[in-house]
mmCIF file of C-alpha atoms in Angstrom:
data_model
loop_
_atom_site.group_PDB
_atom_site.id
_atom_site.type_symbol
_atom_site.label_atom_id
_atom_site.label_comp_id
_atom_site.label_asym_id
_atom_site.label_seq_id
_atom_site.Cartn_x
_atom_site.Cartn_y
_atom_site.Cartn_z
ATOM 1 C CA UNK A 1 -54.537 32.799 -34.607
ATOM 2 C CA UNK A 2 -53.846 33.764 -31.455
ATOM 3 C CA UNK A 3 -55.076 36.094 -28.432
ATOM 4 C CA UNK A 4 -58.908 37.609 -28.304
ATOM 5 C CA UNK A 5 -60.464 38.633 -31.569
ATOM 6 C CA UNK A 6 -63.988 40.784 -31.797
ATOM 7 C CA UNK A 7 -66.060 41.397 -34.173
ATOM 8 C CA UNK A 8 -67.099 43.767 -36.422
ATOM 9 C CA UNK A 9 -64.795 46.333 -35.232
ATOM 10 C CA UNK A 10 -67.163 48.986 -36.000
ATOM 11 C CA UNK A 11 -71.036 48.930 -35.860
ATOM 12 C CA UNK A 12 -73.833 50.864 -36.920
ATOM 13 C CA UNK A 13 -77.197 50.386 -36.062
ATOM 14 C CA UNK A 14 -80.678 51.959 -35.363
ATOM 15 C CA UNK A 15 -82.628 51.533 -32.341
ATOM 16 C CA UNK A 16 -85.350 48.680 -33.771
ATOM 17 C CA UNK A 17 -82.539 46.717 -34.947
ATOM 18 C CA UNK A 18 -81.165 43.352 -33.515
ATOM 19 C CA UNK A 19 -77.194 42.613 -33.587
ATOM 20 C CA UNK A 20 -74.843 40.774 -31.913
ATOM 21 C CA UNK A 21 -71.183 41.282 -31.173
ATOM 22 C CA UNK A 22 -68.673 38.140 -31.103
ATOM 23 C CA UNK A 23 -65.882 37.754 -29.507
ATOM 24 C CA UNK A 24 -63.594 34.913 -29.702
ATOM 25 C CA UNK A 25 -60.299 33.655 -27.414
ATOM 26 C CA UNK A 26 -57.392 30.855 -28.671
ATOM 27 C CA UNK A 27 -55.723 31.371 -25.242
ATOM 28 C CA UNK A 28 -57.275 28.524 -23.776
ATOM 29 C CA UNK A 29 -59.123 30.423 -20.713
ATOM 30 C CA UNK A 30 -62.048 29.734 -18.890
ATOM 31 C CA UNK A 31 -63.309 33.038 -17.965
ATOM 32 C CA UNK A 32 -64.878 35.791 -20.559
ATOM 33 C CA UNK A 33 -65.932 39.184 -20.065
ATOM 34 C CA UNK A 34 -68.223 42.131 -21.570
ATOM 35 C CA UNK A 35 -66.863 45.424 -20.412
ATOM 36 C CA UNK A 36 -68.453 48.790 -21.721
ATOM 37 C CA UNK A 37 -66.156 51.727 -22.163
ATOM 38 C CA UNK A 38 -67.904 54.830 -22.343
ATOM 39 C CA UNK A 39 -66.594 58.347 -22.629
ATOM 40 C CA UNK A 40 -64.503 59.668 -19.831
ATOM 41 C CA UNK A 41 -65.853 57.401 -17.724
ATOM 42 C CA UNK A 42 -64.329 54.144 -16.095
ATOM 43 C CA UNK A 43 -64.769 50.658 -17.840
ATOM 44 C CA UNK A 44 -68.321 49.175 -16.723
ATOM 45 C CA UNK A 45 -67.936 45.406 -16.360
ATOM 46 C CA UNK A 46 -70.934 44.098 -17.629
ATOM 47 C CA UNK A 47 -71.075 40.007 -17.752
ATOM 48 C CA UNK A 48 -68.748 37.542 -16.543
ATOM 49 C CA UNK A 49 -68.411 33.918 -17.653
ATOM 50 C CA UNK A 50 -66.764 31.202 -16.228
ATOM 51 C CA UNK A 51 -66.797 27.999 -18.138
ATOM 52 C CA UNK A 52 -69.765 29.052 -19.979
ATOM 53 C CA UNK A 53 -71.929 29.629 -16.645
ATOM 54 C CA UNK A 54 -72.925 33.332 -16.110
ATOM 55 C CA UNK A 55 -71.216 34.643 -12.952
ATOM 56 C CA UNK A 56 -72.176 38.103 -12.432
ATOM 57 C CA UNK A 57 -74.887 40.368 -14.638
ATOM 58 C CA UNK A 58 -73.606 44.098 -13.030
ATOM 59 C CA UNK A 59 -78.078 44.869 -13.454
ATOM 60 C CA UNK A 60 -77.429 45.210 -17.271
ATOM 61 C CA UNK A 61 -80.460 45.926 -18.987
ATOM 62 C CA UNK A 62 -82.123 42.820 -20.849
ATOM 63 C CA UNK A 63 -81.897 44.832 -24.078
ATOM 64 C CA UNK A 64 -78.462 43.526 -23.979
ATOM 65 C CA UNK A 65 -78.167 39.731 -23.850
ATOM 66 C CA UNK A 66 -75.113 37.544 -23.741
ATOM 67 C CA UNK A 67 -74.359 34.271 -24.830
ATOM 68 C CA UNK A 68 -71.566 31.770 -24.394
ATOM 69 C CA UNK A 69 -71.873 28.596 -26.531
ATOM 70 C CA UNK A 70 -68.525 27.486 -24.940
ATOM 71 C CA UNK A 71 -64.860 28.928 -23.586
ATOM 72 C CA UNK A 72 -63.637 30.118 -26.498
ATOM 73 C CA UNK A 73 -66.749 32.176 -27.665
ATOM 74 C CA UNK A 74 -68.823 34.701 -26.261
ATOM 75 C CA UNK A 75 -71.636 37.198 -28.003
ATOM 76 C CA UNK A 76 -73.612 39.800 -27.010
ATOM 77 C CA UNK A 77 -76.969 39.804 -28.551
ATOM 78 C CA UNK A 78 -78.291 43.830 -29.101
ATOM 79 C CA UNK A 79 -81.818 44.823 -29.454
ATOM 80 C CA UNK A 80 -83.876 47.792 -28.982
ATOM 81 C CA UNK A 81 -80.797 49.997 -28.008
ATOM 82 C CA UNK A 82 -80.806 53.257 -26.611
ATOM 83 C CA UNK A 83 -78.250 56.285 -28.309
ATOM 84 C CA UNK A 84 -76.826 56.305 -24.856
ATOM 85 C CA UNK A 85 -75.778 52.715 -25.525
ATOM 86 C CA UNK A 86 -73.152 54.176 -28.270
ATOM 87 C CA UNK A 87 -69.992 53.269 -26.486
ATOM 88 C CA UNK A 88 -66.358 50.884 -27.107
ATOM 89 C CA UNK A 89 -67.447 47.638 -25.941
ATOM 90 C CA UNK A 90 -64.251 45.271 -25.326
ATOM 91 C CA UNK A 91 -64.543 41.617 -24.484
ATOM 92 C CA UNK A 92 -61.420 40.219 -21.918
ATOM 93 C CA UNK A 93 -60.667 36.426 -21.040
ATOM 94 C CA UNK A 94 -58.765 35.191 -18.272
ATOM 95 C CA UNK A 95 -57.261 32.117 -16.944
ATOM 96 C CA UNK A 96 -57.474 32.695 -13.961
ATOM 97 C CA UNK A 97 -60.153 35.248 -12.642
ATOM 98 C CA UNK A 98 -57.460 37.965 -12.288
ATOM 99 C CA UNK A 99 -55.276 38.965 -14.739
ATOM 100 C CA UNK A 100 -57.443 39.831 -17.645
ATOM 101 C CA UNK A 101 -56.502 40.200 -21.830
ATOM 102 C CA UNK A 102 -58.797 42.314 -23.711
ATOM 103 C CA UNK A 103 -59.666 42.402 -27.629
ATOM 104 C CA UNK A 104 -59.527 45.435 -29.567
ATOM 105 C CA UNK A 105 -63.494 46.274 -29.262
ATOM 106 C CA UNK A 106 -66.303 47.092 -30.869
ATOM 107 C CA UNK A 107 -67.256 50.402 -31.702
ATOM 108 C CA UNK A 108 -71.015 50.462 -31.467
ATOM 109 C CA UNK A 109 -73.104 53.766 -32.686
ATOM 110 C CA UNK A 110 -77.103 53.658 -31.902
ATOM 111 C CA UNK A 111 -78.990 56.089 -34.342
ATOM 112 C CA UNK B 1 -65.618 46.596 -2.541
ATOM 113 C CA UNK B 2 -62.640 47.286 -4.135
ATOM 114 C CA UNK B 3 -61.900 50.919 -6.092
ATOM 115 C CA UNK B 4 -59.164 52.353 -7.867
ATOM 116 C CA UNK B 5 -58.660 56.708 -8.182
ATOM 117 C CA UNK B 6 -56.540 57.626 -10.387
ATOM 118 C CA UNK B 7 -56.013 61.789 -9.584
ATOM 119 C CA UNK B 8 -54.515 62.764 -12.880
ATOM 120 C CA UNK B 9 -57.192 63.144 -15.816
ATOM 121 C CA UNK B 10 -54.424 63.900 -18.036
ATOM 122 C CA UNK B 11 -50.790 64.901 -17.981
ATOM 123 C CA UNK B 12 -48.219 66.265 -20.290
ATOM 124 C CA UNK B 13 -44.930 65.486 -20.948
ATOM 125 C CA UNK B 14 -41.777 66.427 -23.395
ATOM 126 C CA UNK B 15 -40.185 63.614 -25.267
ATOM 127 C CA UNK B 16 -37.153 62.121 -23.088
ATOM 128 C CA UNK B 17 -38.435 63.365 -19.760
ATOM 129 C CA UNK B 18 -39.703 61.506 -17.113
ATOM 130 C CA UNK B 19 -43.178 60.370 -16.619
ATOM 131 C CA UNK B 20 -45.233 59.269 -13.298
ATOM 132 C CA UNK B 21 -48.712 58.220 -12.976
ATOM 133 C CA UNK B 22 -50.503 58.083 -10.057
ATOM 134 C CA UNK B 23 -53.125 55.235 -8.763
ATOM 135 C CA UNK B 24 -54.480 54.887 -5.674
ATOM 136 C CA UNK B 25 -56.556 51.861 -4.673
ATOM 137 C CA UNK B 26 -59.279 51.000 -1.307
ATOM 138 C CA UNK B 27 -59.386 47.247 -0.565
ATOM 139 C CA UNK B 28 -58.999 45.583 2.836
ATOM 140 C CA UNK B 29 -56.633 43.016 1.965
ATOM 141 C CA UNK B 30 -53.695 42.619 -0.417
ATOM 142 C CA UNK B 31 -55.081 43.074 -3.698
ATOM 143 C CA UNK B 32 -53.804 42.091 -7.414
ATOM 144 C CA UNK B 33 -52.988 45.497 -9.393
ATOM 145 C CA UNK B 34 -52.857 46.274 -12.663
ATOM 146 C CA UNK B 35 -51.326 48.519 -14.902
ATOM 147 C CA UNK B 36 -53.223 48.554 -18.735
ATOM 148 C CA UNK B 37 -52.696 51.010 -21.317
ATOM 149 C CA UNK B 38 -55.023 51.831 -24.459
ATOM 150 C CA UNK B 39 -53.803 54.047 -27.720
ATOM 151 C CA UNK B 40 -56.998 54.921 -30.055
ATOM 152 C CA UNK B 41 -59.015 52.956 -31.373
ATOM 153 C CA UNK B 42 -57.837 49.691 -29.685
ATOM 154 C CA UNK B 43 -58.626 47.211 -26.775
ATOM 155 C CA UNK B 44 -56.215 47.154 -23.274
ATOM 156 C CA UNK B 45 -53.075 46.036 -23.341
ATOM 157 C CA UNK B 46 -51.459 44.413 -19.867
ATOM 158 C CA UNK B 47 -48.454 46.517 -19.183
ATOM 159 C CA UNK B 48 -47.392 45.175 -15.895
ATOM 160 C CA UNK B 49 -49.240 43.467 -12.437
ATOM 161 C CA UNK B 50 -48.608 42.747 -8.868
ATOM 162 C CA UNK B 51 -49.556 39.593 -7.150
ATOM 163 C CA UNK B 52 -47.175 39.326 -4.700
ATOM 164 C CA UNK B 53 -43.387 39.245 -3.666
ATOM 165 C CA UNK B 54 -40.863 42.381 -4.419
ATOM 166 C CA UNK B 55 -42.840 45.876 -4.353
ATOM 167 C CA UNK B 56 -40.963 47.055 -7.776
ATOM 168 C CA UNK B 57 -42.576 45.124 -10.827
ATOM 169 C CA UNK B 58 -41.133 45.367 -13.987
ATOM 170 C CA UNK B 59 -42.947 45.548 -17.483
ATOM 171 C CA UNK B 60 -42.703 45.687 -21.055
ATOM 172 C CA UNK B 61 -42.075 48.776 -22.910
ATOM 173 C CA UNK B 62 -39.675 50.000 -19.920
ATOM 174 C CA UNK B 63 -42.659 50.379 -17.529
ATOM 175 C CA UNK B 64 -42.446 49.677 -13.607
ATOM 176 C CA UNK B 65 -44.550 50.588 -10.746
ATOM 177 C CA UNK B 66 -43.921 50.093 -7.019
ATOM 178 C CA UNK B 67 -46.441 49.068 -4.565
ATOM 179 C CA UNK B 68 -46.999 50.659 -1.239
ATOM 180 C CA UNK B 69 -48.813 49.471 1.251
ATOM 181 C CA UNK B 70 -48.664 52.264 3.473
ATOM 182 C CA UNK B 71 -49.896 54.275 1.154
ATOM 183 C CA UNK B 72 -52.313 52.237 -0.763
ATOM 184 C CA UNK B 73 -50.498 53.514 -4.522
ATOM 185 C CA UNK B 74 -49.119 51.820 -7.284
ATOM 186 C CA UNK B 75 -47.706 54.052 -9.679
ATOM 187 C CA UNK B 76 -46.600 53.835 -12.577
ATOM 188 C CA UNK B 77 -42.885 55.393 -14.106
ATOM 189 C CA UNK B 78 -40.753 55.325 -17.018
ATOM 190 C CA UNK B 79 -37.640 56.785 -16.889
ATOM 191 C CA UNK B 80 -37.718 58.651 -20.544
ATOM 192 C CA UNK B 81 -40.968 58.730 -22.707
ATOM 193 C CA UNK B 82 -40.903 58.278 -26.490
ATOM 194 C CA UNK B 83 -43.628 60.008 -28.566
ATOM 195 C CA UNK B 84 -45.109 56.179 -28.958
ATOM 196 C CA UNK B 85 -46.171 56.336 -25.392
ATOM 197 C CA UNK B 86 -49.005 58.700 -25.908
ATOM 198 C CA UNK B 87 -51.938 56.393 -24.680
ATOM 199 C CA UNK B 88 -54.820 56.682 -21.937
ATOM 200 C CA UNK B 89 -53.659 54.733 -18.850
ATOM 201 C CA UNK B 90 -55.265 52.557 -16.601
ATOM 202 C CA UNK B 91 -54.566 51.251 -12.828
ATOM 203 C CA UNK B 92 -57.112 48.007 -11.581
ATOM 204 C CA UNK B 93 -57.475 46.651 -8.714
ATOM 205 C CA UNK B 94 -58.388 42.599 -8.869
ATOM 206 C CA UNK B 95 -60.205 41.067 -6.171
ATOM 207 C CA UNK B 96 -63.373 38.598 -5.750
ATOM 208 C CA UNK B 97 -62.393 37.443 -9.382
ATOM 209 C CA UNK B 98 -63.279 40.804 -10.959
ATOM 210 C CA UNK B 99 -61.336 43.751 -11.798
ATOM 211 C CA UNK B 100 -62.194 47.360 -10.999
ATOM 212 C CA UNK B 101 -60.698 50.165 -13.080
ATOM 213 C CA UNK B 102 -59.545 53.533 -12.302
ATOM 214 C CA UNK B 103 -60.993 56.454 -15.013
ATOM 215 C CA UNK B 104 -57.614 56.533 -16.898
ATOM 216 C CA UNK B 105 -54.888 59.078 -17.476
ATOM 217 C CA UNK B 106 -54.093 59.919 -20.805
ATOM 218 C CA UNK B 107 -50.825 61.342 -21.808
ATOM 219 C CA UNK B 108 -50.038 63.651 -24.200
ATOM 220 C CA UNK B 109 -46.311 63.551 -25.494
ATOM 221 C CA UNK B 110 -44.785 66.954 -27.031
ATOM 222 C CA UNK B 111 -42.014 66.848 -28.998
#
């Protein structure tokens, strides 16, 4: 399998509940990413990872907490989510710190 | 920092015509740029980038965009639009190993 797989696609969840979103790369890179794409607004980069060492946290709140085992995985642990945390979240990798390839999402709802 | 405007919230266009979107980018020195598009549903896929070199970049699905310096834009054209090209659109701007995205333009193809 190739490129950058996430999973589920589609999540439901209430707001005492604890999930976590995976996200997986067979391109080889060295950099992962948790981006946030909320209605009609611009993607929100949210973590960075660059072999496995967190780079940049863009003041996410700790109810969301990521984890990256090694270069090829990366999850984002969920608990105690707001409704206004509904949103597409899509995980990227990169070899390089530039040019960026994104999976197809997750498509979280908070009841 | 780096930031990307993209004016056009959404445009319209007939089948077989012309399309043009518009991205304008702030950055003090030469930046990467980025062209991604999204259909529903599904994660960013890399349509074409600039690093360096000639101005007029190429890409798949009979994409290109020229760079201007002067003018700090990178737009995007294709020469005749097929109905598949219906998408949301977005210019980035890479720099300091992250990537900054514009709000998107989505298109709307009419038959």
């Amino acid at each position: 399998e190739t490129g950058v797989t996430q999973t589920p696609r589609h999540l439901v969840m209430g707001m005492t509940n604890k999930k976590s979103l995976k996200c997986e790369q067979h391109l080889g890179h060295n950099a992962m990413y948790w981006y946030k794409q909320s209605a009609k607004k611009p993607l929100e980069l949210m973590f960075v990872y660059n072999f496995k060492e967190q780079t940049e946290n863009n003041s996410v709140p700790s109810r969301f907490s990521p984890e990256c085992p090694n270069s090829s995985h990366l999850f984002l642990h969920l608990h105690t989510l707001q409704p206004e945390d509904s949103a597409l979240y899509l995980c990227a990798s990169s070899p390089d710190l530039n040019e960026q390839f994104f999976g197809p999402g997750t498509r979280l709802t908070v009841l | 920092a780096q930031s990307v405007t993209q004016p056009d919230i959404h445009i319209t266009v007939s089948e077989g015509a012309s399309l043009e979107l518009r991205c304008n980018y702030s950055y003090g020195a030469t930046p990467y740029l980025f062209w991604y598009v999204q259909s529903p549903g599904q994660g960013l896929q890399l349509l074409l980038k600039y690093f360096s070199g000639d101005t007029l970049v190429q890409g798949i699905k009979g994409f290109e965009a020229e760079f201007k310096r002067s003018q700090s834009s990178f737009n995007l054209r294709k020469p005749s639009v097929h109905w598949s090209d219906a998408a949301e659109y977005f210019c980035a701007v890479g720099a300091d190993y992250k990537l900054s995205f514009g709000a998107g333009t989505t298109v709307t193809v009419r038959a």
